[in-house]
mmCIF file of C-alpha atoms in Angstrom:
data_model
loop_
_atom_site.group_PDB
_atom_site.id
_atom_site.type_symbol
_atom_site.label_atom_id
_atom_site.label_comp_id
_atom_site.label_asym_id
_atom_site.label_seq_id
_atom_site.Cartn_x
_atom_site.Cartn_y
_atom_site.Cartn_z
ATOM 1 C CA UNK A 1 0.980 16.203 12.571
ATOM 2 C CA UNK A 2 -2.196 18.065 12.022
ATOM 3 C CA UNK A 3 -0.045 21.289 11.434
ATOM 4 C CA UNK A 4 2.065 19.444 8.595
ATOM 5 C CA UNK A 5 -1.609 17.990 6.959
ATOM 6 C CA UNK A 6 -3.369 21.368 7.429
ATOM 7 C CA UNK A 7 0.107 23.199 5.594
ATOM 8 C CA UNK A 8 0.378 20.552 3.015
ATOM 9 C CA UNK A 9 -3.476 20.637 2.066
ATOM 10 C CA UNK A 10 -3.527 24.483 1.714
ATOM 11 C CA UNK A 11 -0.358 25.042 0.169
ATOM 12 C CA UNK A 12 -0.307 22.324 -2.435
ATOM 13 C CA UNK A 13 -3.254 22.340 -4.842
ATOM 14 C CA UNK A 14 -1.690 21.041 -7.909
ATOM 15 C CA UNK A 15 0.044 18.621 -6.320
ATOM 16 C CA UNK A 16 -3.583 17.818 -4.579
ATOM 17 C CA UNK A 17 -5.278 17.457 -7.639
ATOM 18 C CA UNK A 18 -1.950 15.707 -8.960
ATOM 19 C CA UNK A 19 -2.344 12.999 -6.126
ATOM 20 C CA UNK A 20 -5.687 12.176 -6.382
ATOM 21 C CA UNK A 21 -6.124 11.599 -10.333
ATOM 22 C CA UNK A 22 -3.166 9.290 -9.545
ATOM 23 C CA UNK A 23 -4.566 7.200 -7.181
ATOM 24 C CA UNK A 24 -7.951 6.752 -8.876
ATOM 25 C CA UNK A 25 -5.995 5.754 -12.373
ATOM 26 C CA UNK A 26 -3.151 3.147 -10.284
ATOM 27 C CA UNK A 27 -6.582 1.988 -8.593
ATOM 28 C CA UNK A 28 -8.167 0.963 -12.081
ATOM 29 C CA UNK A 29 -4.902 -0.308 -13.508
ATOM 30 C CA UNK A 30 -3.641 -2.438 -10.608
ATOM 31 C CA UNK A 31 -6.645 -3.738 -8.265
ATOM 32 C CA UNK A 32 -6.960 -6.869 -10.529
ATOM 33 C CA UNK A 33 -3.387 -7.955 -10.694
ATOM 34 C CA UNK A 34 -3.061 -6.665 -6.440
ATOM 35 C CA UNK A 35 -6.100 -9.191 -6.065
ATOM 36 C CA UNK A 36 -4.555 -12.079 -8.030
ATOM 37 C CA UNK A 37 -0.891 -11.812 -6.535
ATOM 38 C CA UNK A 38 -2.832 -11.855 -2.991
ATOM 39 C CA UNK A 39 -4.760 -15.063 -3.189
ATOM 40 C CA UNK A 40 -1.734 -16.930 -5.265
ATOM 41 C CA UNK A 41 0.651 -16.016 -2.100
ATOM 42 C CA UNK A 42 -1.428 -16.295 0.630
ATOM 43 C CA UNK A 43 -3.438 -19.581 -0.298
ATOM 44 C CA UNK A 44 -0.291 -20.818 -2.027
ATOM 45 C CA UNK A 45 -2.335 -20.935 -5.535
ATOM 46 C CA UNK A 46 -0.355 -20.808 -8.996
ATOM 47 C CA UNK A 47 -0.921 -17.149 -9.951
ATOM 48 C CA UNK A 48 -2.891 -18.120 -13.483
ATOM 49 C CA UNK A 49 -5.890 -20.179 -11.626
ATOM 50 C CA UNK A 50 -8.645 -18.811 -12.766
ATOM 51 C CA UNK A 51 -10.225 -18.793 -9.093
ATOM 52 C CA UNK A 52 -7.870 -15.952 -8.307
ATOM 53 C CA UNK A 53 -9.082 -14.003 -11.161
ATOM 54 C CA UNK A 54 -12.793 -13.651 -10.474
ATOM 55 C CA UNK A 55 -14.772 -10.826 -9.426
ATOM 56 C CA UNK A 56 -11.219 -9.384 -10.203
ATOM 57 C CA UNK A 57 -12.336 -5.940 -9.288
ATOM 58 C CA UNK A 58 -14.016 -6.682 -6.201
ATOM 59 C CA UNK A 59 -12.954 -3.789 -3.220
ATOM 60 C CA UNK A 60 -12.381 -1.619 -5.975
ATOM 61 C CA UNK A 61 -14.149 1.240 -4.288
ATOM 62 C CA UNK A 62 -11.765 0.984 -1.264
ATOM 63 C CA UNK A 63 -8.911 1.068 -3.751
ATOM 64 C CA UNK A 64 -9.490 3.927 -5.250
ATOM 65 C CA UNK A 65 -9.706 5.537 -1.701
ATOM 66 C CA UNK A 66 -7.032 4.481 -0.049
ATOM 67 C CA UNK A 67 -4.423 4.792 -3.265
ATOM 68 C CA UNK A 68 -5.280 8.382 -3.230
ATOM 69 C CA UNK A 69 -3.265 8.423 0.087
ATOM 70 C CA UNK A 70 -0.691 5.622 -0.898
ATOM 71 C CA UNK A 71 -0.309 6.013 -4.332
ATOM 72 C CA UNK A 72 -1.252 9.738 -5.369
ATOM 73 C CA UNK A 73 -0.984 12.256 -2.615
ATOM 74 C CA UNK A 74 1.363 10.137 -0.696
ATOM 75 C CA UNK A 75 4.030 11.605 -3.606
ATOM 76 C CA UNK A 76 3.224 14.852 -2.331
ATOM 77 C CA UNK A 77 3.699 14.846 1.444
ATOM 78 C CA UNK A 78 6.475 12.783 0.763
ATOM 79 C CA UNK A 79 8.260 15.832 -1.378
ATOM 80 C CA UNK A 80 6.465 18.211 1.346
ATOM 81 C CA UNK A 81 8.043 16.735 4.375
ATOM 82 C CA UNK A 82 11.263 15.727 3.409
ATOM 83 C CA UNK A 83 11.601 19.231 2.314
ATOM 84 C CA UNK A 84 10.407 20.757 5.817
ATOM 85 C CA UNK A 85 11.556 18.061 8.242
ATOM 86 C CA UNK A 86 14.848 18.003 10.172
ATOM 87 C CA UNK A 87 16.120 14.776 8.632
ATOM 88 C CA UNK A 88 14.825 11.256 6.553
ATOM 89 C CA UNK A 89 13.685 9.574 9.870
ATOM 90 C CA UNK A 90 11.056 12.062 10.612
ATOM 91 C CA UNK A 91 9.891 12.535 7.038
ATOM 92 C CA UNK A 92 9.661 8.786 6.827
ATOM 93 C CA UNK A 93 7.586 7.928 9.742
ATOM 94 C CA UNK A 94 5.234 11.455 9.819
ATOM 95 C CA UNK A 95 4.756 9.421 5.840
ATOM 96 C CA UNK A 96 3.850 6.412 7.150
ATOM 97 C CA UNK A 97 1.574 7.332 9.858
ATOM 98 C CA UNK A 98 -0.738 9.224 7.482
ATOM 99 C CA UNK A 99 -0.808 6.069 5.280
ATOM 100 C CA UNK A 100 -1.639 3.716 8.320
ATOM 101 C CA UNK A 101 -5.365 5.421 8.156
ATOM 102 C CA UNK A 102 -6.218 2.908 5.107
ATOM 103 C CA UNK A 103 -5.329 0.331 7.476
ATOM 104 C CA UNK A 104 -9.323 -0.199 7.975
ATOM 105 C CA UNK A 105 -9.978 0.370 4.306
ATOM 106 C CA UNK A 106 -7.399 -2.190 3.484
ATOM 107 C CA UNK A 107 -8.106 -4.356 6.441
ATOM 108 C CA UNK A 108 -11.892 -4.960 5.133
ATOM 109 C CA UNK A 109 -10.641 -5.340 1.243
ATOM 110 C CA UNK A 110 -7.910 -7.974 1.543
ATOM 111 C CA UNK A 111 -10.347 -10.053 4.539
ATOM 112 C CA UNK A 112 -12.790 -9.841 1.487
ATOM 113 C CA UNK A 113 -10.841 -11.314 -0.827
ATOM 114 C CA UNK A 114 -9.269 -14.036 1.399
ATOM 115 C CA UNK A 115 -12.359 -15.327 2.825
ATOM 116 C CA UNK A 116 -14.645 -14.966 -0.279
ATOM 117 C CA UNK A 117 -16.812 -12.586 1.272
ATOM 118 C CA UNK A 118 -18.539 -9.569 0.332
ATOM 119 C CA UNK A 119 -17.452 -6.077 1.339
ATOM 120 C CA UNK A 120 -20.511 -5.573 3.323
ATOM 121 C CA UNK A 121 -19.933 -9.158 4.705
ATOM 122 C CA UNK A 122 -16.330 -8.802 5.880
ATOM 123 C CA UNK A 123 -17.032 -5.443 7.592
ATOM 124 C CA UNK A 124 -19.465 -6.640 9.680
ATOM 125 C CA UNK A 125 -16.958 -9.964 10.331
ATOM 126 C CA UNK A 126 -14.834 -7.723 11.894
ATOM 127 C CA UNK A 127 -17.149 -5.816 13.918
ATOM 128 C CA UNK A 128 -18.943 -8.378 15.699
ATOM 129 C CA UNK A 129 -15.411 -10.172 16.084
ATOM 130 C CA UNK A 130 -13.296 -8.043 17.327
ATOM 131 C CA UNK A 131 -15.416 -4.597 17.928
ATOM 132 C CA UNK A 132 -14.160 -1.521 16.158
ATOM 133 C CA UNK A 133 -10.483 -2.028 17.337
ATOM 134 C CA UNK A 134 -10.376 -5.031 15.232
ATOM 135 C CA UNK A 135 -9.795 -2.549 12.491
ATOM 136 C CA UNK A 136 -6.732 -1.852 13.496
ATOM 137 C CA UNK A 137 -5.960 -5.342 12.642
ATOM 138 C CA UNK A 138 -2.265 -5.733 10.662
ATOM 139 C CA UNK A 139 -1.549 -1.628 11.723
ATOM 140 C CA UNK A 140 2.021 -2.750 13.189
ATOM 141 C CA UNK A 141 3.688 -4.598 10.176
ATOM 142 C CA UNK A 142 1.880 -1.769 8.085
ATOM 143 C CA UNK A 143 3.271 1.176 9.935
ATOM 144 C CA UNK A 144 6.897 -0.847 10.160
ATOM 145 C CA UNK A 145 6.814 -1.915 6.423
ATOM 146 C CA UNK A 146 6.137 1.473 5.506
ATOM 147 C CA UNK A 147 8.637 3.441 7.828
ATOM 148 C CA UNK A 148 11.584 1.610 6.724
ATOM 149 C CA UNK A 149 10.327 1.420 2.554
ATOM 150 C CA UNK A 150 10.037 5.334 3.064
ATOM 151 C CA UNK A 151 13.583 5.442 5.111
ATOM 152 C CA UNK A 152 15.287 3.629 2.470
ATOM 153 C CA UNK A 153 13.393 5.502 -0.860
ATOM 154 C CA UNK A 154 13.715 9.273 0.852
ATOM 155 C CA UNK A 155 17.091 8.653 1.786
ATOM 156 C CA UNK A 156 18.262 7.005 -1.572
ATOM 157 C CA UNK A 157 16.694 8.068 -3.993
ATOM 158 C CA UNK A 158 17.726 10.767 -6.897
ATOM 159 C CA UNK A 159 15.824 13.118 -8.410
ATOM 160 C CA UNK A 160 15.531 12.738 -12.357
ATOM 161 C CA UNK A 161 17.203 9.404 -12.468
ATOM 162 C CA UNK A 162 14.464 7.092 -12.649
ATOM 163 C CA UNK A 163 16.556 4.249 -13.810
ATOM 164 C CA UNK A 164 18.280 4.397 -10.317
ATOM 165 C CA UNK A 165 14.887 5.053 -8.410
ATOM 166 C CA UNK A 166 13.473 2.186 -10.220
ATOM 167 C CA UNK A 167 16.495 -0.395 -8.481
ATOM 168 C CA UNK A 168 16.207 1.513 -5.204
ATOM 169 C CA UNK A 169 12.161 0.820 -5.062
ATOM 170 C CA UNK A 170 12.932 -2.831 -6.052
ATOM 171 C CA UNK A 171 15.814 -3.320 -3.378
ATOM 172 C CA UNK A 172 13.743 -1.733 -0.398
ATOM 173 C CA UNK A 173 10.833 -3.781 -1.346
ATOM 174 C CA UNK A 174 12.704 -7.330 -0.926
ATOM 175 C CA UNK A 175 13.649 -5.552 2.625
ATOM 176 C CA UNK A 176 10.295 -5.385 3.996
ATOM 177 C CA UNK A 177 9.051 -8.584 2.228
ATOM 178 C CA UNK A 178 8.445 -10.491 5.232
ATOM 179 C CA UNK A 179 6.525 -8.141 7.008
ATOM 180 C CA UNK A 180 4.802 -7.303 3.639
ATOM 181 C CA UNK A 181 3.506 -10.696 4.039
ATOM 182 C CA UNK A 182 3.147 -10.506 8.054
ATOM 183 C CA UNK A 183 0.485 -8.052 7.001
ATOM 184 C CA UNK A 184 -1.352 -9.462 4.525
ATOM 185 C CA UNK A 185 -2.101 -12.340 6.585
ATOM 186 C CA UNK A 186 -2.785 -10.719 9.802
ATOM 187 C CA UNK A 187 -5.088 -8.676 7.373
ATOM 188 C CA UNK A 188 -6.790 -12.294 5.693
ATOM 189 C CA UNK A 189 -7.193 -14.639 8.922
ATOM 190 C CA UNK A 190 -5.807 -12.653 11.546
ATOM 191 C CA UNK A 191 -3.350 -15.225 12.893
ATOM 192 C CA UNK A 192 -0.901 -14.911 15.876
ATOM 193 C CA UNK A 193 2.315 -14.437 14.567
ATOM 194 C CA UNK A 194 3.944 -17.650 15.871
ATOM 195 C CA UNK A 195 1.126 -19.525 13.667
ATOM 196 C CA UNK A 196 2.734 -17.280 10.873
ATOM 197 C CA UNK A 197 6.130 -18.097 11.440
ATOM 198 C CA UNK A 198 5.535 -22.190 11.412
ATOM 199 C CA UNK A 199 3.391 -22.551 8.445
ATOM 200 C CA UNK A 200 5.435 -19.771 6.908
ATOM 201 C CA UNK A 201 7.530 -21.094 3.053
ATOM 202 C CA UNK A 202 9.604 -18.740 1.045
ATOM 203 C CA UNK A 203 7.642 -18.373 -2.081
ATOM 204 C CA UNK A 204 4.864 -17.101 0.318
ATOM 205 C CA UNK A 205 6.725 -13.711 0.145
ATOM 206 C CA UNK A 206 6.063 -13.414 -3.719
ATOM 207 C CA UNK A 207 9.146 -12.068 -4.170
ATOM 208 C CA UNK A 208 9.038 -12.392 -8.264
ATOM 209 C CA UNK A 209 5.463 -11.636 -9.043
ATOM 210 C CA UNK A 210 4.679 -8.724 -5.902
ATOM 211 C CA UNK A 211 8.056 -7.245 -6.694
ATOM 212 C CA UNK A 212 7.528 -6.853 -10.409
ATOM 213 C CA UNK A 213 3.426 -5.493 -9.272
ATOM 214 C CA UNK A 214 4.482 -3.289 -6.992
ATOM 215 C CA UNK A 215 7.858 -1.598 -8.791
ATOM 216 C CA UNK A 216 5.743 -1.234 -11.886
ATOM 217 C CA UNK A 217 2.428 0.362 -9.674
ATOM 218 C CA UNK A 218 4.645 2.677 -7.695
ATOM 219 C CA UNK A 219 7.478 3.898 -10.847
ATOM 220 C CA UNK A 220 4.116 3.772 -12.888
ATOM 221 C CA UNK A 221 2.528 6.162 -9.904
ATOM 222 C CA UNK A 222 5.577 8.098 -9.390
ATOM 223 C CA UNK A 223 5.768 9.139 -13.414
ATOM 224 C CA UNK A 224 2.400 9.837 -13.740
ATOM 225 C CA UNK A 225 2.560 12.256 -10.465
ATOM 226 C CA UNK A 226 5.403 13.859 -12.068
ATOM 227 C CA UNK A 227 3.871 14.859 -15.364
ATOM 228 C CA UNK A 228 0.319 15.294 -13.748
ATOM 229 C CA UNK A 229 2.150 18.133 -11.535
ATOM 230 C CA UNK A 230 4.098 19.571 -14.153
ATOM 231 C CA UNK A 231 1.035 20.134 -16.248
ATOM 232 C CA UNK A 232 -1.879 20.880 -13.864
ATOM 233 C CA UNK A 233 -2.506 24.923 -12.797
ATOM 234 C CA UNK A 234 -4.808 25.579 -10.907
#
């Protein structure tokens, strides 16, 4: 793993440089809307109350940092390991363990929103609850959600069709809905998962809304990683 970071690093400035302006321009674009579609599936809130909408870039700090891994360099080591790995299981989980580091970053943000706390506030929440492994709060759905999106986009996708890459993004996203939403609220109130299961309705998944969010903020991420890559020489 190291070996793989350490190649990837030195051998791929552009795509570096690529990854990062990504993530700090999907971070800008999308933490208001990622904030609103939250609270509106978690609380069960209709997504234009204006509660949902305030302090609507609140955590955007932590965005910024941890879309950098998911959103701009994660294009990068995605193309870098599923060129030098031995097949699309390998690529896809080495992928998703470097993406379950923002678990803590992510953790703190989304506990923020859902409780109405500060960032400063939640942190410390989570420290004197749970110690420092509380951070690793919501890691298992995370690392799961992510192995099988990456399994399913690596080993479907097409390169220079983004018409096609568009429908496979949307399809493996209904996949890992439910533990999508697993996550988010082991990430808001930390509840066992048989709590999750019984209180648990349908339109809790935000099927319409996160699907539409997250197809546009990842094609959106994809296409401007393309053309940022293309263009940047360093």
């Amino acid at each position: 793993m190291i070996l793989f970071l350490l190649l990837f690093f030195i051998n791929m400035n552009n795509e570096f440089m690529s990854g990062l302006l990504t993530g700090i321009t999907s971070a800008i674009i999308f933490n208001p809307i990622d904030k609103a579609i939250y609270l509106s599936t978690i609380q069960n809130l209709k997504i234009y109350n204006p509660y949902i909408w305030k302090n609507c870039f609140k955590g955007s700090f932590i965005t910024i940092s941890s879309r950098m891994i998911t959103s701009g360099l994660y294009f990068g080591y995605l193309d870098y390991f599923t060129n030098n790995c031995s097949n699309n299981l390998q690529s896809a989980l080495l992928t998703s363990v470097i993406c379950s580091i923002t678990n803590p970053l992510q953790l703190v943000k989304y506990h923020s929103w859902f409780n109405n706390l500060s960032i400063h506030n939640s942190f410390n929440f989570i420290k004197n609850n749970y110690g420092y492994k509380g951070f690793l709060i919501g890691i298992n759905p995370l690392i799961c959600r992510d192995f099988i999106f990456n399994y399913l986009y690596i080993s479907n996708k097409k390169k220079d069709d983004d018409l096609y890459n568009l429908m496979v993004i949307s399809s493996s996203l209904i996949v890992v809905a439910p533990l999508n939403f697993i996550k988010n609220k082991k990430y808001g109130s930390n509840e066992p998962l048989k709590l999750i299961f019984n209180n648990f309705k349908l339109k809790q998944l935000g099927i319409t809304q996160g699907l539409f969010r997250t197809t546009i903020s990842f094609y959106f991420s994809q296409s401007l990683y393309n053309f940022l890559s293309s263009t940047i020489s360093l």
